[in-house]
């Protein structure tokens, strides 16, 4: 690489990676669907992009959904990337350089059910990985006497409720705040939280009516901007780093990897090191694949081939020799670095994952 290459490479702010966790049936999938649906109905073709294993919601779309809650001029992060595979079992194996792959998490709690066993498990994982999170107190529309306010911010929605419905909801919300406190977290309704580093914000939402979804996106965006900006500054052109979400057989491509890239760029033809069941796999990227836009999904080919992908993004990697690759393992582009060093890096990261897995088991 020439000198000018290194000198001119600008650092860019990447999209924060968001994971959605919580007890089964508390509404993780519905909430992701609602966010995707709201983004689509915001109009602008191509505003929301479906990645492999993830959904990218750009800042403009977030501000469209959030209305007056978000002024795009206040932000310089490009948006949010939601990992599509909800569930904390996958979350616990999704690491990036010793931390969690997700920069921030949404813990979904059914406002009527409160904490359940998998909520506790998710909390333990969030604690252990030190992942900042907010709580989505979901299903507020099931509060008896609720008067639904489709897609509205929570304040407007509150104002439209009877005293009785409002106080019922409040009771449930304070129950959850108490449970968070029992788990060792100081928490409050998000609009009362001044310092999000020391306190967990609770956002009342409905994944069915979309009430509170503007607030949820606003809080995620605000937290990322305020506390994670430094972390989001990456060398976009640098050798890419990512984490395997899934190892999949794909017709015409053989064994492929669904990967979330959190750093740098990966290009077709790059030499990559991938964590495997035995020694790390050293291989070469044959193709990088993105899902076709929904409108074209009827065509035979499900994927578009792209030359390169920059973090943060989800991508499918086709390459030889991937049979022993495993979910949760690191992927590293070698490029202008010493291959042996990259292999050693991947090996030490794998060793770390194995220790964790043994501790859990
Ligand atoms: P997951 O297992 O956490 O992904 O939960 P799902 O998203 O599959 O939701 C479980 C059930 O709860 C489904 O029947 C959803 O339609 C329902 N549900 C999810 N969110 C809401 C909500 O905000 N309000 C209502 N009324 N139902 C919801």
PDB file of N, CA and C and ligand atoms in Angstrom, residues 22-31 33 86 108 110 138-142 205-209, ligand 1:
ATOM      1  N   UNK A  22     -34.667 -10.887  25.094  1.00  0.00           N
ATOM      2  CA  UNK A  22     -35.797 -10.944  26.014  1.00  0.00           C
ATOM      3  C   UNK A  22     -36.410 -12.328  26.071  1.00  0.00           C
ATOM      4  N   UNK A  23     -37.349 -12.502  26.981  1.00  0.00           N
ATOM      5  CA  UNK A  23     -38.028 -13.784  27.171  1.00  0.00           C
ATOM      6  C   UNK A  23     -38.861 -14.130  25.933  1.00  0.00           C
ATOM      7  N   UNK A  24     -39.028 -15.430  25.689  1.00  0.00           N
ATOM      8  CA  UNK A  24     -39.820 -15.871  24.555  1.00  0.00           C
ATOM      9  C   UNK A  24     -41.242 -15.294  24.651  1.00  0.00           C
ATOM     10  N   UNK A  25     -41.759 -14.885  23.504  1.00  0.00           N
ATOM     11  CA  UNK A  25     -43.118 -14.323  23.398  1.00  0.00           C
ATOM     12  C   UNK A  25     -43.283 -12.921  23.977  1.00  0.00           C
ATOM     13  N   UNK A  26     -42.217 -12.310  24.449  1.00  0.00           N
ATOM     14  CA  UNK A  26     -42.369 -10.951  24.962  1.00  0.00           C
ATOM     15  C   UNK A  26     -42.384  -9.906  23.848  1.00  0.00           C
ATOM     16  N   UNK A  27     -42.079 -10.359  22.585  1.00  0.00           N
ATOM     17  CA  UNK A  27     -42.314  -9.467  21.445  1.00  0.00           C
ATOM     18  C   UNK A  27     -41.077  -8.998  20.685  1.00  0.00           C
ATOM     19  N   UNK A  28     -39.971  -9.738  20.797  1.00  0.00           N
ATOM     20  CA  UNK A  28     -38.737  -9.340  20.091  1.00  0.00           C
ATOM     21  C   UNK A  28     -38.944  -9.272  18.580  1.00  0.00           C
ATOM     22  N   UNK A  29     -39.489 -10.368  18.024  1.00  0.00           N
ATOM     23  CA  UNK A  29     -39.685 -10.430  16.578  1.00  0.00           C
ATOM     24  C   UNK A  29     -40.674  -9.368  16.121  1.00  0.00           C
ATOM     25  N   UNK A  30     -41.772  -9.224  16.868  1.00  0.00           N
ATOM     26  CA  UNK A  30     -42.798  -8.233  16.496  1.00  0.00           C
ATOM     27  C   UNK A  30     -42.215  -6.827  16.505  1.00  0.00           C
ATOM     28  N   UNK A  31     -41.373  -6.556  17.482  1.00  0.00           N
ATOM     29  CA  UNK A  31     -40.805  -5.210  17.586  1.00  0.00           C
ATOM     30  C   UNK A  31     -39.890  -4.928  16.379  1.00  0.00           C
ATOM     31  N   UNK A  33     -40.124  -6.373  13.486  1.00  0.00           N
ATOM     32  CA  UNK A  33     -41.022  -6.249  12.328  1.00  0.00           C
ATOM     33  C   UNK A  33     -41.638  -4.863  12.275  1.00  0.00           C
ATOM     34  N   UNK A  86     -33.216 -12.545  16.850  1.00  0.00           N
ATOM     35  CA  UNK A  86     -33.368 -12.222  18.250  1.00  0.00           C
ATOM     36  C   UNK A  86     -33.093 -13.455  19.112  1.00  0.00           C
ATOM     37  N   UNK A 108     -36.402  -6.631  25.767  1.00  0.00           N
ATOM     38  CA  UNK A 108     -37.857  -6.536  25.642  1.00  0.00           C
ATOM     39  C   UNK A 108     -38.508  -7.274  26.806  1.00  0.00           C
ATOM     40  N   UNK A 110     -42.366  -8.001  28.502  1.00  0.00           N
ATOM     41  CA  UNK A 110     -43.825  -7.873  28.441  1.00  0.00           C
ATOM     42  C   UNK A 110     -44.285  -7.123  29.692  1.00  0.00           C
ATOM     43  N   UNK A 138     -42.930  -3.730  26.651  1.00  0.00           N
ATOM     44  CA  UNK A 138     -43.765  -3.959  25.454  1.00  0.00           C
ATOM     45  C   UNK A 138     -45.207  -4.349  25.798  1.00  0.00           C
ATOM     46  N   UNK A 139     -46.051  -4.257  24.809  1.00  0.00           N
ATOM     47  CA  UNK A 139     -47.471  -4.659  24.869  1.00  0.00           C
ATOM     48  C   UNK A 139     -48.304  -3.704  25.721  1.00  0.00           C
ATOM     49  N   UNK A 140     -47.941  -2.425  25.724  1.00  0.00           N
ATOM     50  CA  UNK A 140     -48.725  -1.463  26.523  1.00  0.00           C
ATOM     51  C   UNK A 140     -50.169  -1.380  26.031  1.00  0.00           C
ATOM     52  N   UNK A 141     -50.382  -1.769  24.752  1.00  0.00           N
ATOM     53  CA  UNK A 141     -51.755  -1.724  24.212  1.00  0.00           C
ATOM     54  C   UNK A 141     -52.669  -2.748  24.865  1.00  0.00           C
ATOM     55  N   UNK A 142     -52.112  -3.695  25.622  1.00  0.00           N
ATOM     56  CA  UNK A 142     -52.961  -4.702  26.272  1.00  0.00           C
ATOM     57  C   UNK A 142     -53.417  -4.240  27.660  1.00  0.00           C
ATOM     58  N   UNK A 205     -43.640   0.652  25.094  1.00  0.00           N
ATOM     59  CA  UNK A 205     -43.905   0.523  23.654  1.00  0.00           C
ATOM     60  C   UNK A 205     -45.004  -0.494  23.383  1.00  0.00           C
ATOM     61  N   UNK A 206     -45.511  -0.453  22.163  1.00  0.00           N
ATOM     62  CA  UNK A 206     -46.328  -1.545  21.663  1.00  0.00           C
ATOM     63  C   UNK A 206     -45.814  -1.921  20.283  1.00  0.00           C
ATOM     64  N   UNK A 207     -45.443  -3.182  20.136  1.00  0.00           N
ATOM     65  CA  UNK A 207     -44.967  -3.659  18.843  1.00  0.00           C
ATOM     66  C   UNK A 207     -46.129  -3.824  17.880  1.00  0.00           C
ATOM     67  N   UNK A 208     -47.365  -3.770  18.395  1.00  0.00           N
ATOM     68  CA  UNK A 208     -48.537  -3.928  17.538  1.00  0.00           C
ATOM     69  C   UNK A 208     -49.025  -2.564  17.034  1.00  0.00           C
ATOM     70  N   UNK A 209     -49.190  -1.607  17.943  1.00  0.00           N
ATOM     71  CA  UNK A 209     -49.682  -0.293  17.510  1.00  0.00           C
ATOM     72  C   UNK A 209     -48.545   0.664  17.147  1.00  0.00           C
TER      73      UNK A 209
HETATM   74  P1  LIG B   1     -40.707 -13.223  20.613  1.00  0.00           P
HETATM   75  O1  LIG B   1     -40.783 -14.678  20.956  1.00  0.00           O
HETATM   76  O2  LIG B   1     -40.125 -12.425  21.744  1.00  0.00           O
HETATM   77  O3  LIG B   1     -40.049 -12.911  19.310  1.00  0.00           O
HETATM   78  O4  LIG B   1     -42.233 -12.718  20.549  1.00  0.00           O
HETATM   79  P2  LIG B   1     -43.151 -12.434  19.270  1.00  0.00           P
HETATM   80  O5  LIG B   1     -42.744 -11.197  18.595  1.00  0.00           O
HETATM   81  O6  LIG B   1     -43.221 -13.673  18.465  1.00  0.00           O
HETATM   82  O7  LIG B   1     -44.540 -12.141  19.975  1.00  0.00           O
HETATM   83  C1  LIG B   1     -45.234 -13.136  20.707  1.00  0.00           C
HETATM   84  C2  LIG B   1     -46.738 -12.869  20.639  1.00  0.00           C
HETATM   85  O8  LIG B   1     -47.041 -11.627  21.271  1.00  0.00           O
HETATM   86  C3  LIG B   1     -47.258 -12.747  19.218  1.00  0.00           C
HETATM   87  O9  LIG B   1     -48.525 -13.335  19.166  1.00  0.00           O
HETATM   88  C4  LIG B   1     -47.365 -11.250  19.001  1.00  0.00           C
HETATM   89  O10 LIG B   1     -48.357 -10.892  18.073  1.00  0.00           O
HETATM   90  C5  LIG B   1     -47.720 -10.751  20.380  1.00  0.00           C
HETATM   91  N1  LIG B   1     -47.223  -9.387  20.619  1.00  0.00           N
HETATM   92  C6  LIG B   1     -45.950  -8.948  20.506  1.00  0.00           C
HETATM   93  N2  LIG B   1     -45.863  -7.652  20.807  1.00  0.00           N
HETATM   94  C7  LIG B   1     -47.113  -7.240  21.104  1.00  0.00           C
HETATM   95  C8  LIG B   1     -47.677  -5.972  21.505  1.00  0.00           C
HETATM   96  O11 LIG B   1     -47.005  -4.950  21.655  1.00  0.00           O
HETATM   97  N3  LIG B   1     -49.026  -5.956  21.750  1.00  0.00           N
HETATM   98  C9  LIG B   1     -49.806  -7.061  21.602  1.00  0.00           C
HETATM   99  N4  LIG B   1     -51.111  -6.922  21.838  1.00  0.00           N
HETATM  100  N5  LIG B   1     -49.306  -8.254  21.240  1.00  0.00           N
HETATM  101  C10 LIG B   1     -47.986  -8.349  20.990  1.00  0.00           C
END
